[in-house]
Coordinates of C-alpha atoms and ligand atoms in Angstrom, one line a residue:
M1 CA 0.0 0.0 0.0
A2 CA 1.5 3.4 -0.9
G3 CA 2.8 5.1 2.2
L4 CA 1.1 8.3 3.3
D5 CA 4.3 10.1 2.1
D6 CA 3.4 9.0 -1.4
V7 CA -0.1 10.5 -1.0
F8 CA 0.6 13.6 1.0
G9 CA 4.2 13.9 -0.1
D10 CA 3.5 16.4 -2.9
L11 CA 2.2 18.8 -0.2
F12 CA 5.7 19.2 1.1
T13 CA 8.1 18.2 -1.7
S14 CA 10.4 20.9 -2.9
V15 CA 9.0 23.6 -0.7
D16 CA 11.4 26.6 -0.6
A17 CA 10.9 27.1 3.2
V18 CA 9.0 25.9 6.2
V19 CA 7.0 28.5 8.2
L20 CA 6.3 27.4 11.8
F21 CA 3.5 29.3 13.6
S22 CA 4.1 29.6 17.4
P23 CA 5.9 26.2 17.6
S24 CA 6.8 24.7 21.0
G25 CA 10.5 24.3 21.7
S26 CA 10.4 20.5 21.2
Y27 CA 8.6 20.9 17.9
Y28 CA 11.1 23.5 16.7
E29 CA 14.0 21.2 17.7
R30 CA 12.8 18.6 15.2
F31 CA 13.7 21.0 12.4
M32 CA 17.2 21.6 13.6
A33 CA 18.1 18.1 12.3
V34 CA 16.8 18.8 8.8
D35 CA 19.7 20.2 6.7
E36 CA 19.4 22.7 3.9
L37 CA 16.1 23.9 5.2
D38 CA 15.0 27.6 5.3
L39 CA 12.9 28.0 8.4
V40 CA 10.8 31.0 9.4
V41 CA 9.0 31.2 12.8
V42 CA 6.0 33.4 13.2
G43 CA 4.4 34.2 16.5
T44 CA 3.6 36.8 19.2
E45 CA 6.9 35.8 21.0
N46 CA 10.1 34.4 19.7
D47 CA 10.4 32.0 22.6
V48 CA 12.3 29.4 20.5
G49 CA 15.0 31.9 19.7
A50 CA 14.5 31.5 15.9
E51 CA 17.0 33.3 13.7
T52 CA 14.3 34.3 11.3
F53 CA 11.2 35.6 13.1
V54 CA 8.1 37.6 12.2
E55 CA 6.2 39.0 15.2
L56 CA 2.4 38.7 15.2
P57 CA 0.7 41.6 16.9
L58 CA -1.8 39.1 18.2
E59 CA -2.5 35.4 17.7
F60 CA -5.1 36.0 15.0
A61 CA -8.0 33.5 15.5
A62 CA -8.5 33.3 11.7
I63 CA -5.7 31.1 10.4
T64 CA -5.8 32.9 7.1
D65 CA -5.1 36.2 8.8
R66 CA -2.2 34.5 10.7
I67 CA -0.7 33.0 7.5
R68 CA -1.2 36.2 5.5
F69 CA 0.4 38.3 8.2
G70 CA 3.3 35.9 8.5
L71 CA 4.0 35.6 4.8
E72 CA 3.6 39.4 4.1
G73 CA 6.0 40.0 7.0
A74 CA 8.5 37.4 5.7
L75 CA 8.3 38.9 2.2
D76 CA 8.8 42.4 3.6
Q77 CA 11.8 41.2 5.6
G78 CA 13.2 39.5 2.5
V79 CA 13.4 36.1 4.2
I80 CA 11.2 34.5 1.5
E81 CA 10.7 35.5 -2.1
D82 CA 7.7 36.2 -4.3
G83 CA 6.6 32.9 -5.8
D84 CA 8.2 30.7 -3.1
D85 CA 6.3 27.6 -2.2
L86 CA 6.0 27.3 1.6
A87 CA 4.9 24.6 4.0
C88 CA 3.0 26.6 6.7
A89 CA 2.6 24.6 10.0
T90 CA -0.1 26.0 12.3
S91 CA -2.2 24.9 15.2
V92 CA -5.9 25.0 14.3
F93 CA -7.7 22.5 16.5
S94 CA -5.3 22.1 19.4
D95 CA -2.4 24.0 21.0
E96 CA 0.1 21.9 19.2
I97 CA 0.9 22.3 15.5
D98 CA -1.7 20.1 13.8
T99 CA -2.2 21.6 10.3
V100 CA 0.2 22.0 7.4
S101 CA -0.8 24.1 4.4
R102 CA 1.2 24.6 1.2
V103 CA 1.0 28.3 0.3
R104 CA 2.6 30.2 -2.5
A105 CA 4.0 33.6 -1.5
D106 CA 2.5 36.1 -3.9
A107 CA 3.6 39.7 -3.6
E108 CA 0.7 40.7 -5.8
T109 CA -2.0 39.6 -3.5
Q110 CA -0.9 41.6 -0.4
T111 CA -3.9 42.1 1.9
G112 CA -2.0 44.9 3.7
I113 CA -2.5 43.2 7.1
Y114 CA 1.2 43.3 7.9
D115 CA 1.6 46.9 6.7
L116 CA -1.4 48.0 8.8
F117 CA 0.8 47.4 11.9
A118 CA 4.3 47.6 10.6
K119 CA 4.0 50.5 8.0
S120 CA 1.4 52.9 9.3
R121 CA 2.2 56.4 10.7
A122 CA 1.4 55.2 14.2
D123 CA 3.8 52.9 16.1
P124 CA 3.0 49.2 15.6
E125 CA 2.5 49.0 19.4
V126 CA -0.1 51.7 19.3
V127 CA -2.1 50.1 16.5
K128 CA -1.9 46.8 18.4
A129 CA -3.1 48.5 21.7
V130 CA -6.0 50.1 20.0
L131 CA -7.0 46.9 18.3
E132 CA -6.9 45.2 21.7
V133 CA -9.0 47.9 23.3
A134 CA -11.6 47.6 20.5
I135 CA -11.6 43.8 20.9
E136 CA -12.0 44.1 24.7
L137 CA -14.9 46.6 24.2
G138 CA -16.4 44.2 21.7
K139 CA -16.2 41.4 24.2
K140 CA -17.4 43.3 27.3
G141 CA -19.6 46.0 25.8
Q142 CA -21.0 48.7 28.1
K143 CA -22.5 46.8 31.1
G144 CA -23.2 43.9 28.7
K145 CA -25.0 46.0 26.1
P146 CA -23.2 46.0 22.7
V147 CA -21.3 49.2 22.0
G148 CA -19.8 50.7 18.9
A149 CA -16.6 52.8 18.8
L150 CA -14.4 54.5 16.3
F151 CA -10.7 55.0 16.8
V152 CA -8.6 57.1 14.3
V153 CA -4.9 56.3 14.9
G154 CA -2.0 58.4 13.6
D155 CA -1.6 61.7 11.8
A156 CA -3.7 63.3 14.5
G157 CA -3.1 66.9 13.5
K158 CA -4.5 66.4 10.0
V159 CA -7.4 64.3 11.4
M160 CA -8.3 67.1 13.9
N161 CA -8.4 69.5 11.0
K162 CA -10.8 67.2 9.2
S163 CA -13.2 66.9 12.1
R164 CA -15.0 69.0 14.7
P165 CA -15.9 68.6 18.3
L166 CA -19.3 67.2 19.2
S167 CA -18.8 68.3 22.8
Y168 CA -16.0 69.3 25.2
N169 CA -12.9 67.2 24.9
P170 CA -12.4 65.2 28.1
F171 CA -8.8 64.5 27.1
E172 CA -8.0 68.2 26.5
K173 CA -5.6 68.6 29.4
S174 CA -4.7 64.9 30.0
H175 CA -1.7 62.8 28.9
V176 CA -3.5 59.5 28.6
H177 CA -1.9 56.9 26.3
V178 CA -3.9 54.1 24.7
G179 CA -1.8 51.5 26.4
D180 CA -2.3 52.9 29.9
P181 CA -4.3 50.6 32.2
I182 CA -6.7 53.4 33.2
V183 CA -7.8 53.5 29.5
N184 CA -9.7 50.3 29.7
V185 CA -12.0 51.7 32.3
M186 CA -12.3 55.1 30.8
L187 CA -13.1 53.9 27.3
K188 CA -15.9 51.7 28.5
E189 CA -17.5 54.9 29.9
F190 CA -16.6 56.9 26.9
S191 CA -17.7 54.3 24.4
R192 CA -21.3 55.3 25.2
L193 CA -20.6 58.7 23.7
D194 CA -20.9 59.8 20.1
G195 CA -18.0 60.4 17.8
A196 CA -14.5 59.3 17.3
F197 CA -11.4 58.9 19.5
I198 CA -8.4 60.6 17.9
I199 CA -5.0 59.0 18.8
S200 CA -1.6 60.3 18.0
D201 CA 1.3 58.4 16.3
A202 CA 2.8 57.7 19.8
G203 CA -0.6 56.6 21.2
K204 CA -1.7 59.7 23.1
I205 CA -5.5 60.1 23.2
V206 CA -5.8 63.6 21.6
S207 CA -9.5 63.8 21.7
A208 CA -12.8 62.0 22.1
Y209 CA -16.2 63.2 20.8
R210 CA -14.9 64.1 17.4
Y211 CA -17.2 64.3 14.4
L212 CA -15.1 63.3 11.3
E213 CA -15.7 65.2 8.1
P214 CA -13.7 63.5 5.4
S215 CA -14.9 63.3 1.8
A216 CA -16.5 59.9 1.4
E217 CA -16.5 60.1 -2.4
G218 CA -15.9 56.6 -3.9
I219 CA -15.4 54.9 -0.5
D220 CA -16.6 51.3 -0.5
I221 CA -17.6 49.7 2.7
P222 CA -19.4 46.4 3.4
K223 CA -23.2 46.5 2.9
G224 CA -25.2 47.2 6.0
L225 CA -22.5 49.3 7.6
G226 CA -23.3 53.0 8.1
A227 CA -21.9 56.4 8.9
R228 CA -19.4 55.3 11.6
H229 CA -17.7 52.9 9.1
M230 CA -18.0 55.2 6.2
S231 CA -16.3 58.1 8.1
G232 CA -13.8 55.7 9.6
A233 CA -12.8 54.4 6.2
A234 CA -12.9 57.8 4.5
I235 CA -10.7 59.6 7.0
T236 CA -7.9 57.0 6.3
R237 CA -7.9 58.1 2.7
D238 CA -7.9 61.8 3.4
T239 CA -5.1 61.5 6.0
N240 CA -2.2 59.1 6.9
S241 CA -4.3 57.6 9.7
I242 CA -5.6 54.1 10.1
S243 CA -9.0 53.5 11.8
I244 CA -10.3 50.7 13.9
V245 CA -14.0 50.5 14.1
L246 CA -16.1 48.4 16.5
S247 CA -19.6 47.9 15.1
E248 CA -22.5 48.1 17.5
S249 CA -24.7 46.3 15.0
D250 CA -22.6 43.2 14.2
G251 CA -20.1 43.3 17.0
L252 CA -17.1 42.9 14.6
V253 CA -13.9 45.0 14.8
R254 CA -12.7 46.3 11.4
A255 CA -9.5 48.1 10.4
F256 CA -9.3 50.5 7.5
K257 CA -6.3 52.0 5.8
A258 CA -6.1 54.2 2.7
G259 CA -9.9 53.9 2.5
E260 CA -9.8 50.1 2.3
L261 CA -11.0 47.5 4.6
I262 CA -7.8 45.6 5.7
L263 CA -8.8 43.4 8.6
E264 CA -12.0 42.1 10.2
V265 CA -11.9 40.3 13.5
D266 CA -14.6 38.8 15.7
P267 CA -14.0 39.8 19.4
E268 CA -15.7 36.6 20.5
A269 CA -12.8 34.6 19.0
Y270 CA -10.3 36.2 21.5
Ligands
ATP301 N1 -18.7 61.2 10.8 C1 -18.7 60.6 12.0 N2 -17.7 61.0 12.9 C2 -17.7 60.4 14.1 N3 -18.6 59.5 14.5 C3 -19.6 59.2 13.7 C4 -19.7 59.7 12.4 N4 -20.8 59.2 11.8 C5 -21.3 58.3 12.7 N5 -20.6 58.3 13.9 C6 -20.9 57.6 15.1 O1 -21.3 56.3 14.8 C7 -22.5 56.1 15.5 C8 -23.4 55.1 14.8 O2 -23.8 55.6 13.5 P1 -24.2 54.6 12.4 O3 -25.2 53.5 13.1 O4 -24.7 55.3 11.2 O5 -22.9 53.9 12.1 P2 -22.6 52.3 11.6 O6 -21.5 52.4 10.7 O7 -23.9 51.7 11.3 O8 -22.1 51.7 13.0 P3 -22.7 50.5 13.8 O9 -22.4 49.3 13.0 O10 -21.9 50.6 15.1 O11 -24.1 50.8 14.0 C9 -23.2 57.4 15.7 O12 -24.0 57.5 16.8 C10 -21.9 58.3 15.9 O13 -21.6 58.2 17.3
MN302 MN1 -25.6 51.5 12.5

């Protein structure tokens, strides 16, 4: 009877590199013995001390997001090349690696998920912190009731010029940064309020209660989404900001950059 190698073999034969997603130390060790192998590790921490590592901002629940981020990051770092065939080893159903997918690196079909964090005006840590706050808000809501929120991150000066106050700005005299622990409590309170949060490149909350006034000409957003998403997408085309929008109506968190929807995550999956 043909061995499984003969059946599954073509999945792995002549791959240009192996990409391990959050491997355990023992799993990683196995690959040390394989000679002539290009190995890339992708994860939130490089706890195996891999030479070639792409840092994930968070362990994306959607495996496609994880693989896209890892390959776009590896292409950007030049550790793989456009057209490379890769064996991507991930954990889908358990904590251990249990799935291998053969994926071709294609520079043409960049989703922009890596660039959203690594190549936006705002620091990657700031983008990550805002995404985490939006996910947290999505999970917890406001005393259990679903809430919506709109965060505009980066290029704050220009964003402020393309928006107006809906009310006094509670952050006027404060120096609160989006990663500060106090933010988690405050934002829950503030998320009841209208308007957008404006966050600087370095993560300072410049303003709340802002009404964005970008031109929405030609902006395409998923059907069923309204003004919060339209303005959140449009502002990222009129300025060098990115936006992270938590929808009150469907509970999803979406990220926009250059007017395009780049990432969509379900807070329930985190
Ligand atoms: N231009 C804007 N600038 C800032 N905030 C806005 C803007 N337009 C709408 N919002 C905010 O979004 C809230 C929800 O508006 P709307 O329901 O039209 O948006 P949506 O895209 O459907 O969002 P959701 O999915 O959360 O319902 C408004 O109450 C307001 O706080
Ligand atoms: Mn709505």
